mmCIF file of C-alpha atoms in Angstrom:
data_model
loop_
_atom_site.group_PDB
_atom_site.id
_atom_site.type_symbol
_atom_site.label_atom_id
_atom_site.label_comp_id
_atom_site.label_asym_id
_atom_site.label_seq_id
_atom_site.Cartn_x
_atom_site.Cartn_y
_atom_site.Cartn_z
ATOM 1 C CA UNK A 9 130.913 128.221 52.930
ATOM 2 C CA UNK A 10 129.574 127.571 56.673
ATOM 3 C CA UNK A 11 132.168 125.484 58.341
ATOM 4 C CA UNK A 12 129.915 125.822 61.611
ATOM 5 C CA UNK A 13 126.364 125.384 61.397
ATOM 6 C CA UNK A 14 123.297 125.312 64.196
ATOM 7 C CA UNK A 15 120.268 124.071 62.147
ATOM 8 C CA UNK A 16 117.775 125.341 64.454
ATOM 9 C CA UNK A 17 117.123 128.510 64.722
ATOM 10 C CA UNK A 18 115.058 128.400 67.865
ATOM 11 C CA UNK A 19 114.595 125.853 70.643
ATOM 12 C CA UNK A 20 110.928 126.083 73.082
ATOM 13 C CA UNK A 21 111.520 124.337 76.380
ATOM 14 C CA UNK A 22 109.367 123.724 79.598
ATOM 15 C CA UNK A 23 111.364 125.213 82.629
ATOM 16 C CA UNK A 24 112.675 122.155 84.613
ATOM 17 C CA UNK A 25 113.183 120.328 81.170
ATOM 18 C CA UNK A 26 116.500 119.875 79.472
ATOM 19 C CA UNK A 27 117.625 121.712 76.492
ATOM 20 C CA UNK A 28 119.211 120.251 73.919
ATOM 21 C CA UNK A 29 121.522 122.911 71.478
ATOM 22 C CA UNK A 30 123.232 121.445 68.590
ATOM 23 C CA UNK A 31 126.195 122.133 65.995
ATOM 24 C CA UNK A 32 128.168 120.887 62.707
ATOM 25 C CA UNK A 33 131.333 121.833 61.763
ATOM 26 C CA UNK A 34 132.832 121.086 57.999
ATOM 27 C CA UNK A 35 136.880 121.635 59.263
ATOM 28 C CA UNK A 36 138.452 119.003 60.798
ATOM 29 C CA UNK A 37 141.596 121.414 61.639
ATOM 30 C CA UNK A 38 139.261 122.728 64.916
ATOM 31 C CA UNK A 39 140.891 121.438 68.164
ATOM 32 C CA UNK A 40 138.808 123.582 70.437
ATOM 33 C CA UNK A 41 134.654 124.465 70.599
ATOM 34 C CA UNK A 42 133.138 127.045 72.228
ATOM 35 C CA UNK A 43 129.106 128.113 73.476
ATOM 36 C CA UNK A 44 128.408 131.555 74.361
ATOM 37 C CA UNK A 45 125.202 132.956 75.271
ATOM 38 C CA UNK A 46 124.062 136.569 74.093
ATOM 39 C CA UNK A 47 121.010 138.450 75.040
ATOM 40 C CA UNK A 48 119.818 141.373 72.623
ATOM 41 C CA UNK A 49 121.782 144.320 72.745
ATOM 42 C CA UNK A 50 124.364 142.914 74.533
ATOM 43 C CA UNK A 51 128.091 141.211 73.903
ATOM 44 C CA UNK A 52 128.466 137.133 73.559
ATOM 45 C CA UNK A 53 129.265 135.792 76.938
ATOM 46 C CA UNK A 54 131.617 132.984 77.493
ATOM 47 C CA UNK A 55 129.603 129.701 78.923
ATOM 48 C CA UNK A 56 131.724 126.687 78.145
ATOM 49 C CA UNK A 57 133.927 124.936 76.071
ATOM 50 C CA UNK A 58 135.655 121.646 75.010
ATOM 51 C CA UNK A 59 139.253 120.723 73.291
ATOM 52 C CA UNK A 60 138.945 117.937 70.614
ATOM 53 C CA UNK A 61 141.212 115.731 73.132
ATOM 54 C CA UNK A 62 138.227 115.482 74.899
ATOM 55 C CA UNK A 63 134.707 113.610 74.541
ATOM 56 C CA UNK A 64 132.447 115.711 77.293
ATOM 57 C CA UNK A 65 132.951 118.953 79.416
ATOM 58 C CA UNK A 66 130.529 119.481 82.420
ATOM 59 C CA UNK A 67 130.320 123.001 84.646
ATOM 60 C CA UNK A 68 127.079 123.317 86.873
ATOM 61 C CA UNK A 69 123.752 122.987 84.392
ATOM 62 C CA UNK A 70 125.940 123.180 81.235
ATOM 63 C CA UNK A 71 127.308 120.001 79.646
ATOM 64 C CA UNK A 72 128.920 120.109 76.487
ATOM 65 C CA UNK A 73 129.577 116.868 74.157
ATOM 66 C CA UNK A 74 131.660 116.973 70.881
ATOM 67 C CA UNK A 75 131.722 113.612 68.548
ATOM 68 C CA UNK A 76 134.821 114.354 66.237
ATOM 69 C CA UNK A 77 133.864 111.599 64.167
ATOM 70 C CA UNK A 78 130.315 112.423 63.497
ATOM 71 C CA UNK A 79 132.008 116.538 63.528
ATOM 72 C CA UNK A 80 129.133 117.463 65.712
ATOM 73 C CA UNK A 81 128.649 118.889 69.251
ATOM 74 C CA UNK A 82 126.089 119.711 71.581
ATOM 75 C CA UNK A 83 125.052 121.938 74.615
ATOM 76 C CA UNK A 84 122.904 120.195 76.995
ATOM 77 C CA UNK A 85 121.306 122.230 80.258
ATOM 78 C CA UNK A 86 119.738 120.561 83.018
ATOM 79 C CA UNK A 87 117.626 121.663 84.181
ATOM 80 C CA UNK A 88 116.698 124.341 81.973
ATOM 81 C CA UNK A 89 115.578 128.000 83.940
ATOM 82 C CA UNK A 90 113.710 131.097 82.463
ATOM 83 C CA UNK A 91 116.838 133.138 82.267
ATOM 84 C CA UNK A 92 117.913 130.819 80.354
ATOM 85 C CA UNK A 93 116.338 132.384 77.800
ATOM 86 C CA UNK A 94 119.202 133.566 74.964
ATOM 87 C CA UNK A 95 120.698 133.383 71.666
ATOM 88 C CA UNK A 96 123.341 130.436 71.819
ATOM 89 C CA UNK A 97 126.068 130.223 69.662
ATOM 90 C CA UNK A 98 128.821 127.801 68.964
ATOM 91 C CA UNK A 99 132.043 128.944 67.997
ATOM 92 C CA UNK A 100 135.047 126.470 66.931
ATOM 93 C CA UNK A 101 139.202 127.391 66.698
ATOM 94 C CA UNK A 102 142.293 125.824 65.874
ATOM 95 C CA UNK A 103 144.494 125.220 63.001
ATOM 96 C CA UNK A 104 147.223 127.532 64.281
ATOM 97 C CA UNK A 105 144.460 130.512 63.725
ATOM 98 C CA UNK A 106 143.418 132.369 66.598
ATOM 99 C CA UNK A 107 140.030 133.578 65.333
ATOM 100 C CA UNK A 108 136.587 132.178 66.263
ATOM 101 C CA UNK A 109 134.070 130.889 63.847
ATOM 102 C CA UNK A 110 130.650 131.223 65.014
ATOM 103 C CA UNK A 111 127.204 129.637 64.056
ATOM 104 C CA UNK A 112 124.547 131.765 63.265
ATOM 105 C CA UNK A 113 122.635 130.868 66.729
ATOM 106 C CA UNK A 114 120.001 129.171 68.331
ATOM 107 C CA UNK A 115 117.412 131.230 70.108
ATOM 108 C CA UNK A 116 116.243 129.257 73.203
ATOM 109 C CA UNK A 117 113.154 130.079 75.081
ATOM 110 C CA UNK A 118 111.933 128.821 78.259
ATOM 111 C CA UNK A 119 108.711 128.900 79.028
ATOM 112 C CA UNK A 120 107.545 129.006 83.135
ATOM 113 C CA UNK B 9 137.815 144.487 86.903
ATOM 114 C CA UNK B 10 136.092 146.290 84.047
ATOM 115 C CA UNK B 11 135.352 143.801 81.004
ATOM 116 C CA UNK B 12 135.623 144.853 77.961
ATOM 117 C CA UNK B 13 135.059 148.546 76.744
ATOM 118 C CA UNK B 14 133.415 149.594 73.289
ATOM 119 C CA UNK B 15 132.407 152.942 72.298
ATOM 120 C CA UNK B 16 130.139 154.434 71.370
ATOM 121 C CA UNK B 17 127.679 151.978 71.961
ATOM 122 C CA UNK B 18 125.080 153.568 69.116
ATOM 123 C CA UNK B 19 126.618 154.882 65.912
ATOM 124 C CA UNK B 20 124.437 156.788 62.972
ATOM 125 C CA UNK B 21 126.208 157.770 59.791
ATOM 126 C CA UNK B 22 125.144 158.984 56.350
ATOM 127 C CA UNK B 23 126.675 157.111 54.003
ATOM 128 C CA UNK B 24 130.106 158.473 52.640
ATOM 129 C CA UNK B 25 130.918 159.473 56.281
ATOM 130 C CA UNK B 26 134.056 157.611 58.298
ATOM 131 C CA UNK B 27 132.964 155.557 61.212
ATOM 132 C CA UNK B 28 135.502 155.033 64.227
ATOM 133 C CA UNK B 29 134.936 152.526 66.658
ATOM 134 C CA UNK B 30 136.780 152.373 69.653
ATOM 135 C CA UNK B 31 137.560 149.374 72.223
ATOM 136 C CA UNK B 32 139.348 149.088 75.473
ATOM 137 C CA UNK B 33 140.304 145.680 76.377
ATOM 138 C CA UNK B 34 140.309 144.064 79.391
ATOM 139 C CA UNK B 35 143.220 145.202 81.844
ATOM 140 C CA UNK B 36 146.382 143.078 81.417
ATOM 141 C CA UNK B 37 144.902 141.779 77.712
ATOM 142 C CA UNK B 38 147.433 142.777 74.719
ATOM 143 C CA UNK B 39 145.193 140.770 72.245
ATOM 144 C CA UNK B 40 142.187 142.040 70.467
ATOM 145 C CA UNK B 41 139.811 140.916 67.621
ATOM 146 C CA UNK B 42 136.719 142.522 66.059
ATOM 147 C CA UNK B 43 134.044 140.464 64.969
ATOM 148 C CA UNK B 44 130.924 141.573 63.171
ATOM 149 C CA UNK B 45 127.468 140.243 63.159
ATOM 150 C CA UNK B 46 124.579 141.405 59.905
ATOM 151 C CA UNK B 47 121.233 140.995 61.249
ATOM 152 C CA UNK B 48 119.930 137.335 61.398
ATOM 153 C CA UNK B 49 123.585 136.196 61.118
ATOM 154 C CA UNK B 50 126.767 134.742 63.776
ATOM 155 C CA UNK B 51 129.793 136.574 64.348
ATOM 156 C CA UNK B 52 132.473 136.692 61.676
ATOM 157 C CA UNK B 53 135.951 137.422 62.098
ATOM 158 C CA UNK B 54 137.264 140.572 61.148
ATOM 159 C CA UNK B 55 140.783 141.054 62.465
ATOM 160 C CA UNK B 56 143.339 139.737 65.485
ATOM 161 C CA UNK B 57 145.731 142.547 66.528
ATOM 162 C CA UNK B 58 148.370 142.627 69.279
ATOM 163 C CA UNK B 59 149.685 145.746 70.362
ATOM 164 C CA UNK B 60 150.953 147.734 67.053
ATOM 165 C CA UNK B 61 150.751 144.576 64.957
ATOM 166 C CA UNK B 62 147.994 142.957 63.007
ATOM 167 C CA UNK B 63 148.117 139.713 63.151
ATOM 168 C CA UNK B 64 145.379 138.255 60.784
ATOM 169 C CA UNK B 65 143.375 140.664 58.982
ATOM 170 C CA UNK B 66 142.011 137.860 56.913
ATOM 171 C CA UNK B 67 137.983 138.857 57.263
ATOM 172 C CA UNK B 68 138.806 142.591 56.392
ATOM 173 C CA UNK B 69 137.255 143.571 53.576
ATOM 174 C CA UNK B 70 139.635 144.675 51.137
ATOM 175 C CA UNK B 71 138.642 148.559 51.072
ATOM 176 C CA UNK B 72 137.462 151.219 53.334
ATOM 177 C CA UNK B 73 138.196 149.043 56.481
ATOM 178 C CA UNK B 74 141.320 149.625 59.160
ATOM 179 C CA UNK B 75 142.328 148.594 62.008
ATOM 180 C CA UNK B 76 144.753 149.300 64.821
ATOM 181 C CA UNK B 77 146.023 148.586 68.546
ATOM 182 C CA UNK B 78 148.516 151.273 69.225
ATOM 183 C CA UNK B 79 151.211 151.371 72.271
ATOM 184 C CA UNK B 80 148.917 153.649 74.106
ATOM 185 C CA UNK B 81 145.103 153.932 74.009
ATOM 186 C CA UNK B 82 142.099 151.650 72.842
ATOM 187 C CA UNK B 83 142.028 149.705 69.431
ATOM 188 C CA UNK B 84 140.220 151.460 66.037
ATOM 189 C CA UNK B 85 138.107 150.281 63.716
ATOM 190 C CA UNK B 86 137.680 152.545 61.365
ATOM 191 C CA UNK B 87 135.178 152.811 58.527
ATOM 192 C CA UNK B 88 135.993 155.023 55.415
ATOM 193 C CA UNK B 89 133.151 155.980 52.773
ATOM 194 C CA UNK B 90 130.266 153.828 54.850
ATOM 195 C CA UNK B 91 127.846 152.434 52.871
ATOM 196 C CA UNK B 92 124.364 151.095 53.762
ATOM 197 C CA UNK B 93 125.808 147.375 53.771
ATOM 198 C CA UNK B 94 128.086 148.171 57.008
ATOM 199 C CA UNK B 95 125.003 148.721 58.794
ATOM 200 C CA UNK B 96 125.716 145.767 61.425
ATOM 201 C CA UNK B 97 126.925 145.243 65.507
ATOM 202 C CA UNK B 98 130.678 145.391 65.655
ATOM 203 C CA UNK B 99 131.830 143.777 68.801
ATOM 204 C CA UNK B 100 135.502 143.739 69.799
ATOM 205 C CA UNK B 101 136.979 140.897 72.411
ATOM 206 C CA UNK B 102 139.909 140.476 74.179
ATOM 207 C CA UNK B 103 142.419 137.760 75.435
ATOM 208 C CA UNK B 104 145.336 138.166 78.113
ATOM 209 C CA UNK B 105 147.233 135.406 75.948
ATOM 210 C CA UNK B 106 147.733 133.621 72.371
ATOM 211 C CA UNK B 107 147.267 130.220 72.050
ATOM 212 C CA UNK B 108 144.935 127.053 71.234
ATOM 213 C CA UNK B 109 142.042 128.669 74.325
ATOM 214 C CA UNK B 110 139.349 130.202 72.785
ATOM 215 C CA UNK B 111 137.344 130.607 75.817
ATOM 216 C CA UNK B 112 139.998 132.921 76.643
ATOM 217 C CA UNK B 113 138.123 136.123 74.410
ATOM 218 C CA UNK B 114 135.939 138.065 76.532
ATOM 219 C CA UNK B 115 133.689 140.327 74.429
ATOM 220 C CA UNK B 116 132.556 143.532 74.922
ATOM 221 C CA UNK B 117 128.833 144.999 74.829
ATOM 222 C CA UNK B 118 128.529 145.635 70.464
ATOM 223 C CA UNK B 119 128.828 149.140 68.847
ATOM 224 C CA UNK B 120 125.356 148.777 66.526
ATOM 225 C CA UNK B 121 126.316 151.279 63.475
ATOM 226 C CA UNK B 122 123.564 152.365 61.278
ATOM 227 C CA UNK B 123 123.926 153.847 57.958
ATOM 228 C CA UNK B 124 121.372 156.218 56.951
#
């Protein structure tokens, strides 16, 4: 049962151009969302995240949206650079449980 | 500030061997988690420990898995009997607090076991 789910696996995008990263989630107990960014061989890193209190978060390129009734969010950068380049995952938490439930990724390539 | 520490970073056992994994959280973090990721897959929870407790072993499997955070030194995974099947990255992150802020787990750089 995959209560968070990216749909595409991978994401090709002109450099300049913005990319658009989406997610689902099933569980309606997650108050707070999550995108980190992981390049092979390394750890996720932390990029930016959202409560459910809230509609839109914005920090630099990043902007992250989150539609509680449609249960879907998305990572929007702007515009979109070559190191860039990275697995994306969304993560969701909440419902008095401290874990993190990730999606299985987006791979995002931008091409110069 | 050191991030997060995990080691070793590579990891070969036969199969029936124990596997320990070791992580060092951030400084001034009490809170750790493990979280493993199988090939072509996300992160799934494996445990949430504060120091000398576990708090939510709920992604454990059942057998041959531990876990611990004691007073002193890093946090354990440890492995018992491996089997080809726990072939996977194990990352561990950290959090200086509990509470409803996710972006609050830093992770560390993987341990990538491989069971031969």
């Amino acid at each position: 049962d995959q209560q968070v789910k990216q749909n595409s696996p991978s994401l090709s995008v002109q450099e300049g151009r913005i990319s658009i990263l989406n997610c689902d989630y099933t569980n309606s107990m997650f108050d707070y969302f999550l995108w980190y960014k992981k390049y092979p061989a390394e750890g996720p890193t932390f990029l930016i995240s959202i409560s459910s209190i809230k509609d839109k978060n914005e920090d630099g390129r990043f902007t992250v949206f989150l539609n509680k009734s449609a249960k879907h969010l998305s990572l929007h950068i702007v515009p979109s650079q070559p190191g860039d380049s990275a697995v994306y995952f969304c993560a969701a938490g909440g419902g008095g449980s401290e874990k993190l439930v990730f999606g299985k990724g987006t791979k995002l390539t931008v091409n110069p | 500030n050191a991030g997060v520490m995990q080691n070793p970073r590579h990891l070969v056992r036969r199969r029936g061997q124990e596997a320990r994994l070791r992580c060092s959280p951030m400084k001034g973090h009490s809170h750790v988690y493990w979280y493993r990721q199988l090939p072509e897959e996300g992160l799934k929870f494996m445990v949430y420990l504060q120091k000398e407790n576990i708090i939510d072993e709920s992604g454990m499997p059942k057998e041959r898995f531990s876990a611990e955070f004691p007073k002193e030194g890093p946090s354990i995974l440890r492995i018992q009997q491996v089997v080809r099947g726990d072939s996977a990255a194990y990352f561990c992150a950290s959090s200086p607090t509990s509470g409803p802020r996710g972006d609050t787990q830093y992770f560390g750089p993987g341990t990538r076991l491989t069971v031969l």
